[in-house]
Amino acid sequence: MADTVTVREVRTHLADVIDRAEAGQTTVVTRNGKRVAALVPIEVLDALDAAADEMAAREAEAHRHDPTVGMAELLADLFEGGDPAA
């Protein structure tokens, strides 16, 4: 479970919050009672980045064989409403 601290507490005890993140703990920061940020261990951020990269790669692979449109055809459709080869 994550610790919760206010922005004011983070300002006062930033080194402690960073030490907790380094030790593997997540700290949620609140402003006016609303959750606005989280300080997480760097391993968590690295894992999120890797997961996002993997999802993007899977999405790209899923659409690899989708039909494509050349730039000339796209521009012709946008500006002339016709086929550039015609």
PDB file of C-alpha atoms in Angstrom:
ATOM      1  CA  MET A   1       0.000   0.000   0.000  1.00  0.00           C
ATOM      2  CA  ALA A   2       1.281   3.454  -0.893  1.00  0.00           C
ATOM      3  CA  ASP A   3       1.953   6.159   1.656  1.00  0.00           C
ATOM      4  CA  THR A   4       0.064   9.399   1.063  1.00  0.00           C
ATOM      5  CA  VAL A   5       1.580  12.822   1.730  1.00  0.00           C
ATOM      6  CA  THR A   6       0.643  16.395   0.926  1.00  0.00           C
ATOM      7  CA  VAL A   7       2.633  18.646  -1.388  1.00  0.00           C
ATOM      8  CA  ARG A   8       3.715  20.611   1.670  1.00  0.00           C
ATOM      9  CA  GLU A   9       5.026  17.444   3.339  1.00  0.00           C
ATOM     10  CA  VAL A  10       6.932  16.523   0.177  1.00  0.00           C
ATOM     11  CA  ARG A  11       8.591  19.942   0.130  1.00  0.00           C
ATOM     12  CA  THR A  12       9.632  19.537   3.739  1.00  0.00           C
ATOM     13  CA  HIS A  13      10.712  15.891   3.540  1.00  0.00           C
ATOM     14  CA  LEU A  14      11.732  15.348  -0.093  1.00  0.00           C
ATOM     15  CA  ALA A  15      14.875  13.400   0.801  1.00  0.00           C
ATOM     16  CA  ASP A  16      12.809  10.995   2.923  1.00  0.00           C
ATOM     17  CA  VAL A  17      10.266  10.481   0.132  1.00  0.00           C
ATOM     18  CA  ILE A  18      13.083   9.757  -2.328  1.00  0.00           C
ATOM     19  CA  ASP A  19      14.684   7.340   0.133  1.00  0.00           C
ATOM     20  CA  ARG A  20      11.353   5.480   0.404  1.00  0.00           C
ATOM     21  CA  ALA A  21      11.102   5.236  -3.387  1.00  0.00           C
ATOM     22  CA  GLU A  22      14.651   3.930  -3.541  1.00  0.00           C
ATOM     23  CA  ALA A  23      13.662   1.319  -0.941  1.00  0.00           C
ATOM     24  CA  GLY A  24      10.768   0.160  -3.140  1.00  0.00           C
ATOM     25  CA  GLN A  25       7.858   2.129  -1.677  1.00  0.00           C
ATOM     26  CA  THR A  26       5.383   4.240  -3.628  1.00  0.00           C
ATOM     27  CA  THR A  27       4.305   7.613  -2.261  1.00  0.00           C
ATOM     28  CA  VAL A  28       1.149   9.341  -3.479  1.00  0.00           C
ATOM     29  CA  VAL A  29       1.138  13.133  -3.312  1.00  0.00           C
ATOM     30  CA  THR A  30      -2.085  15.033  -2.678  1.00  0.00           C
ATOM     31  CA  ARG A  31      -3.065  18.664  -3.148  1.00  0.00           C
ATOM     32  CA  ASN A  32      -6.238  19.852  -1.443  1.00  0.00           C
ATOM     33  CA  GLY A  33      -7.118  16.218  -0.762  1.00  0.00           C
ATOM     34  CA  LYS A  34      -6.851  15.197  -4.418  1.00  0.00           C
ATOM     35  CA  ARG A  35      -4.243  12.711  -5.648  1.00  0.00           C
ATOM     36  CA  VAL A  36      -2.001  14.600  -8.086  1.00  0.00           C
ATOM     37  CA  ALA A  37       1.257  12.656  -8.366  1.00  0.00           C
ATOM     38  CA  ALA A  38       3.115   9.542  -7.309  1.00  0.00           C
ATOM     39  CA  LEU A  39       6.767   8.981  -6.579  1.00  0.00           C
ATOM     40  CA  VAL A  40       7.550   5.395  -7.507  1.00  0.00           C
ATOM     41  CA  PRO A  41      10.655   3.244  -7.472  1.00  0.00           C
ATOM     42  CA  ILE A  42      12.560   3.631 -10.741  1.00  0.00           C
ATOM     43  CA  GLU A  43      11.987  -0.065 -11.459  1.00  0.00           C
ATOM     44  CA  VAL A  44       8.245   0.618 -11.589  1.00  0.00           C
ATOM     45  CA  LEU A  45       8.749   3.426 -14.101  1.00  0.00           C
ATOM     46  CA  ASP A  46      11.072   1.244 -16.183  1.00  0.00           C
ATOM     47  CA  ALA A  47       8.498  -1.573 -16.184  1.00  0.00           C
ATOM     48  CA  LEU A  48       5.732   0.835 -17.256  1.00  0.00           C
ATOM     49  CA  ASP A  49       7.912   2.180 -20.071  1.00  0.00           C
ATOM     50  CA  ALA A  50       8.729  -1.353 -21.242  1.00  0.00           C
ATOM     51  CA  ALA A  51       5.053  -2.329 -21.139  1.00  0.00           C
ATOM     52  CA  ALA A  52       4.076   0.755 -23.154  1.00  0.00           C
ATOM     53  CA  ASP A  53       6.761  -0.052 -25.740  1.00  0.00           C
ATOM     54  CA  GLU A  54       5.528  -3.645 -25.970  1.00  0.00           C
ATOM     55  CA  MET A  55       1.928  -2.510 -26.425  1.00  0.00           C
ATOM     56  CA  ALA A  56       2.951  -0.084 -29.180  1.00  0.00           C
ATOM     57  CA  ALA A  57       4.945  -2.809 -30.942  1.00  0.00           C
ATOM     58  CA  ARG A  58       2.003  -5.222 -30.773  1.00  0.00           C
ATOM     59  CA  GLU A  59      -0.357  -2.557 -32.119  1.00  0.00           C
ATOM     60  CA  ALA A  60       2.016  -1.795 -34.989  1.00  0.00           C
ATOM     61  CA  GLU A  61       2.382  -5.498 -35.789  1.00  0.00           C
ATOM     62  CA  ALA A  62      -1.393  -5.954 -35.762  1.00  0.00           C
ATOM     63  CA  HIS A  63      -1.722  -3.272 -38.438  1.00  0.00           C
ATOM     64  CA  ARG A  64       1.377  -4.139 -40.456  1.00  0.00           C
ATOM     65  CA  HIS A  65      -0.597  -5.600 -43.351  1.00  0.00           C
ATOM     66  CA  ASP A  66      -3.356  -2.993 -43.394  1.00  0.00           C
ATOM     67  CA  PRO A  67      -3.812  -1.299 -46.760  1.00  0.00           C
ATOM     68  CA  THR A  68      -1.847   1.911 -47.122  1.00  0.00           C
ATOM     69  CA  VAL A  69      -2.303   5.062 -49.151  1.00  0.00           C
ATOM     70  CA  GLY A  70       0.556   6.893 -50.817  1.00  0.00           C
ATOM     71  CA  MET A  71       1.200  10.546 -50.046  1.00  0.00           C
ATOM     72  CA  ALA A  72       0.271  11.670 -53.574  1.00  0.00           C
ATOM     73  CA  GLU A  73      -3.059   9.868 -53.373  1.00  0.00           C
ATOM     74  CA  LEU A  74      -3.751  11.265 -49.920  1.00  0.00           C
ATOM     75  CA  LEU A  75      -2.992  14.832 -51.008  1.00  0.00           C
ATOM     76  CA  ALA A  76      -5.069  14.447 -54.157  1.00  0.00           C
ATOM     77  CA  ASP A  77      -8.019  13.222 -52.118  1.00  0.00           C
ATOM     78  CA  LEU A  78      -7.650  16.070 -49.662  1.00  0.00           C
ATOM     79  CA  PHE A  79      -7.165  18.952 -52.075  1.00  0.00           C
ATOM     80  CA  GLU A  80      -8.668  17.840 -55.368  1.00  0.00           C
ATOM     81  CA  GLY A  81     -11.026  15.110 -54.371  1.00  0.00           C
ATOM     82  CA  GLY A  82      -9.670  12.906 -57.120  1.00  0.00           C
ATOM     83  CA  ASP A  83      -7.128  10.315 -58.160  1.00  0.00           C
ATOM     84  CA  PRO A  84      -3.593  11.704 -58.791  1.00  0.00           C
ATOM     85  CA  ALA A  85      -3.049   9.133 -61.568  1.00  0.00           C
ATOM     86  CA  ALA A  86      -6.078  10.357 -63.508  1.00  0.00           C
TER      87      ALA A  86
END
